[in-house]
Amino acid sequence: MKVIRSVSKMQRLSRDLTAKGKKIGLVPTMGYLHEGHLSLIRRAKKAADVVIVTIFVNPTQFGPGEDLAKYPRDEKGDIAKIKATGGDYVFSPRAKDVYPEDFCTYVTTEELTKTLEGVSRPTHFRGVTTIVAKLFNITRPDVAVFGMKDYQQAVVLKRMTRDLGYPVKIIIAPTVREPDGLAMSSRNRYFDDRARWEAVCLYYALRSAKEMVKAGQTSVVRINKEMVAVIMATCPTARIDYIAFTDFKTLKPVRRIVRGTVCSLAVEVHGVRLIDNMKLA
Ligand code: PAF
């Protein structure tokens, strides 16, 4: 496995791989890899001949006051994990090469980014679409794998890929959870023992929503009420940012649960903002 830091070297390499007829799979990450990321690498390996994993803590997707400076990093550990999982190349560029000093060109996907995460984090998706477009240009993938954990991100990137005509197949891989149900996230490391235990409140709320739907409940208002109760019972200090019921593809809100409804939520647990989601029907 090779580690590449230079943008031009990565561009040359991906051109050569394509010329040799190799199908390239891309797994973009911000590092500090956990089992969730490794599952994306495994998925990419099934779909491609060569897997490139990128490690880049992308500054443009963090808003003012967000955790860019303290975002966890462990490049050495990440490289070892990628190697053990069968990644072929790690692309870990320097920020100044990705964003030269006078950088001023961004990719924005409209509409889909004004809801859910986009309300609290208005510049977040512009940063995500810009970096992913740049990574597509540099690595020229045939397929790219993203996690369902960041469901809105996956929908936005699918739309960006289609709208800009990138010849890239987007695969959305399932969320990987801890044994108690907490979705894996690099941010889980911020928790002490008690907070970590209470962080499972998002999953408990989603699970209760799913059970209500299975029992025939279709009212978004009733399910929402029950989810709030479950969250507050599990983590009394939780601050709920949103609980939303939307169509899987369009992200448009639904009033009753129908086929393709996804419930997503963002909750601050002991100062750490977590997101999670589940397809309800
Ligand atoms: O999901 C992430 O880790 C990031 O948003 C991504 C897609 C790597 C872009 O920086």
CSV table of C-alpha atoms in Angstrom, one decimal, residues 1-132:
chain,number,residue,atom,x,y,z
A,1,MET,CA,0.0,0.0,0.0
A,2,LYS,CA,1.3,3.5,-0.9
A,3,VAL,CA,0.7,6.8,0.8
A,4,ILE,CA,0.5,9.8,-1.6
A,5,ARG,CA,0.6,13.4,-0.4
A,6,SER,CA,1.1,15.3,-3.7
A,7,VAL,CA,-2.0,16.3,-5.7
A,8,SER,CA,-0.2,16.1,-9.0
A,9,LYS,CA,1.2,12.6,-8.2
A,10,MET,CA,-2.2,11.3,-7.3
A,11,GLN,CA,-3.6,12.8,-10.5
A,12,ARG,CA,-0.9,11.1,-12.6
A,13,LEU,CA,-1.4,7.8,-10.8
A,14,SER,CA,-5.2,7.7,-11.2
A,15,ARG,CA,-4.8,8.6,-14.9
A,16,ASP,CA,-2.4,5.6,-15.2
A,17,LEU,CA,-4.7,3.2,-13.4
A,18,THR,CA,-7.6,4.2,-15.6
A,19,ALA,CA,-5.5,3.8,-18.7
A,20,LYS,CA,-4.6,0.3,-17.6
A,21,GLY,CA,-8.3,-0.5,-17.4
A,22,LYS,CA,-8.5,-0.6,-13.6
A,23,LYS,CA,-11.7,0.3,-11.9
A,24,ILE,CA,-11.1,2.8,-9.1
A,25,GLY,CA,-13.0,2.9,-5.9
A,26,LEU,CA,-12.8,6.0,-3.7
A,27,VAL,CA,-13.5,6.2,0.0
A,28,PRO,CA,-13.2,9.8,1.2
A,29,THR,CA,-12.6,10.2,5.0
A,30,MET,CA,-11.5,12.8,7.5
A,31,GLY,CA,-9.4,10.2,9.2
A,32,TYR,CA,-9.5,8.9,12.8
A,33,LEU,CA,-10.9,5.7,11.3
A,34,HIS,CA,-13.3,3.3,13.0
A,35,GLU,CA,-15.1,0.2,12.0
A,36,GLY,CA,-17.7,2.3,10.1
A,37,HIS,CA,-15.0,3.6,7.8
A,38,LEU,CA,-13.4,0.2,7.4
A,39,SER,CA,-16.8,-1.2,6.3
A,40,LEU,CA,-16.8,1.5,3.5
A,41,ILE,CA,-13.3,0.3,2.4
A,42,ARG,CA,-14.6,-3.3,2.3
A,43,ARG,CA,-17.6,-2.2,0.2
A,44,ALA,CA,-15.4,-0.3,-2.2
A,45,LYS,CA,-13.1,-3.4,-2.6
A,46,LYS,CA,-16.1,-5.4,-3.8
A,47,ALA,CA,-17.0,-2.8,-6.4
A,48,ALA,CA,-13.6,-1.8,-7.7
A,49,ASP,CA,-10.1,-3.2,-8.7
A,50,VAL,CA,-8.2,-0.6,-6.8
A,51,VAL,CA,-9.3,1.3,-3.6
A,52,ILE,CA,-8.0,4.8,-2.8
A,53,VAL,CA,-8.8,6.0,0.7
A,54,THR,CA,-8.4,9.8,1.3
A,55,ILE,CA,-7.6,11.3,4.7
A,56,PHE,CA,-8.2,15.0,4.8
A,57,VAL,CA,-9.8,17.0,7.6
A,58,ASN,CA,-11.6,19.4,5.3
A,59,PRO,CA,-11.5,22.9,6.9
A,60,THR,CA,-14.2,24.3,4.6
A,61,GLN,CA,-17.0,22.1,5.9
A,62,PHE,CA,-16.5,23.3,9.5
A,63,GLY,CA,-18.4,26.4,10.5
A,64,PRO,CA,-17.1,29.1,13.0
A,65,GLY,CA,-17.1,27.6,16.5
A,66,GLU,CA,-17.2,24.0,15.3
A,67,ASP,CA,-14.6,21.4,16.3
A,68,LEU,CA,-12.0,21.8,13.4
A,69,ALA,CA,-9.0,22.5,15.7
A,70,LYS,CA,-9.8,19.7,18.1
A,71,TYR,CA,-11.0,17.2,15.5
A,72,PRO,CA,-9.3,13.9,16.4
A,73,ARG,CA,-6.4,12.8,14.2
A,74,ASP,CA,-4.3,9.7,14.1
A,75,GLU,CA,-2.7,9.4,10.6
A,76,LYS,CA,-0.3,6.6,11.6
A,77,GLY,CA,-3.1,4.5,13.1
A,78,ASP,CA,-5.3,5.2,10.1
A,79,ILE,CA,-2.7,4.1,7.6
A,80,ALA,CA,-2.2,0.8,9.5
A,81,LYS,CA,-6.0,0.2,9.5
A,82,ILE,CA,-6.4,0.9,5.8
A,83,LYS,CA,-3.5,-1.4,5.0
A,84,ALA,CA,-5.0,-4.2,7.2
A,85,THR,CA,-8.4,-3.7,5.5
A,86,GLY,CA,-6.9,-4.0,2.0
A,87,GLY,CA,-6.8,-0.4,0.8
A,88,ASP,CA,-4.4,0.1,-2.1
A,89,TYR,CA,-3.6,3.8,-1.8
A,90,VAL,CA,-3.9,6.4,0.9
A,91,PHE,CA,-4.2,10.0,-0.4
A,92,SER,CA,-3.4,12.4,2.4
A,93,PRO,CA,-2.8,15.8,0.9
A,94,ARG,CA,-1.6,19.0,2.7
A,95,ALA,CA,-4.3,21.6,3.3
A,96,LYS,CA,-2.3,24.3,1.4
A,97,ASP,CA,-2.2,22.1,-1.7
A,98,VAL,CA,-5.9,21.5,-1.7
A,99,TYR,CA,-6.8,25.1,-0.8
A,100,PRO,CA,-4.1,27.5,-2.1
A,101,GLU,CA,-4.1,30.8,-0.3
A,102,ASP,CA,-6.3,32.7,-2.7
A,103,PHE,CA,-8.8,29.8,-3.2
A,104,CYS,CA,-12.2,31.1,-4.1
A,105,THR,CA,-14.1,28.5,-6.2
A,106,TYR,CA,-16.8,26.4,-4.5
A,107,VAL,CA,-19.3,23.8,-5.6
A,108,THR,CA,-22.8,24.3,-4.1
A,109,THR,CA,-25.8,22.0,-4.3
A,110,GLU,CA,-28.9,24.1,-3.7
A,111,GLU,CA,-32.3,23.1,-2.1
A,112,LEU,CA,-31.2,19.8,-0.6
A,113,THR,CA,-28.7,21.7,1.6
A,114,LYS,CA,-31.2,24.1,3.1
A,115,THR,CA,-32.9,21.6,5.3
A,116,LEU,CA,-31.9,19.3,8.2
A,117,GLU,CA,-28.1,19.8,8.9
A,118,GLY,CA,-28.1,22.8,6.5
A,119,VAL,CA,-30.2,24.8,8.9
A,120,SER,CA,-27.8,24.7,11.8
A,121,ARG,CA,-24.7,24.4,9.6
A,122,PRO,CA,-25.4,26.7,6.6
A,123,THR,CA,-21.9,26.5,5.1
A,124,HIS,CA,-21.2,22.8,5.8
A,125,PHE,CA,-22.4,21.2,2.6
A,126,ARG,CA,-20.7,23.8,0.4
A,127,GLY,CA,-17.5,22.6,2.0
A,128,VAL,CA,-18.4,18.9,1.5
A,129,THR,CA,-19.4,19.2,-2.1
A,130,THR,CA,-16.3,21.3,-2.9
A,131,ILE,CA,-13.9,18.9,-1.4
A,132,VAL,CA,-15.6,15.8,-2.9
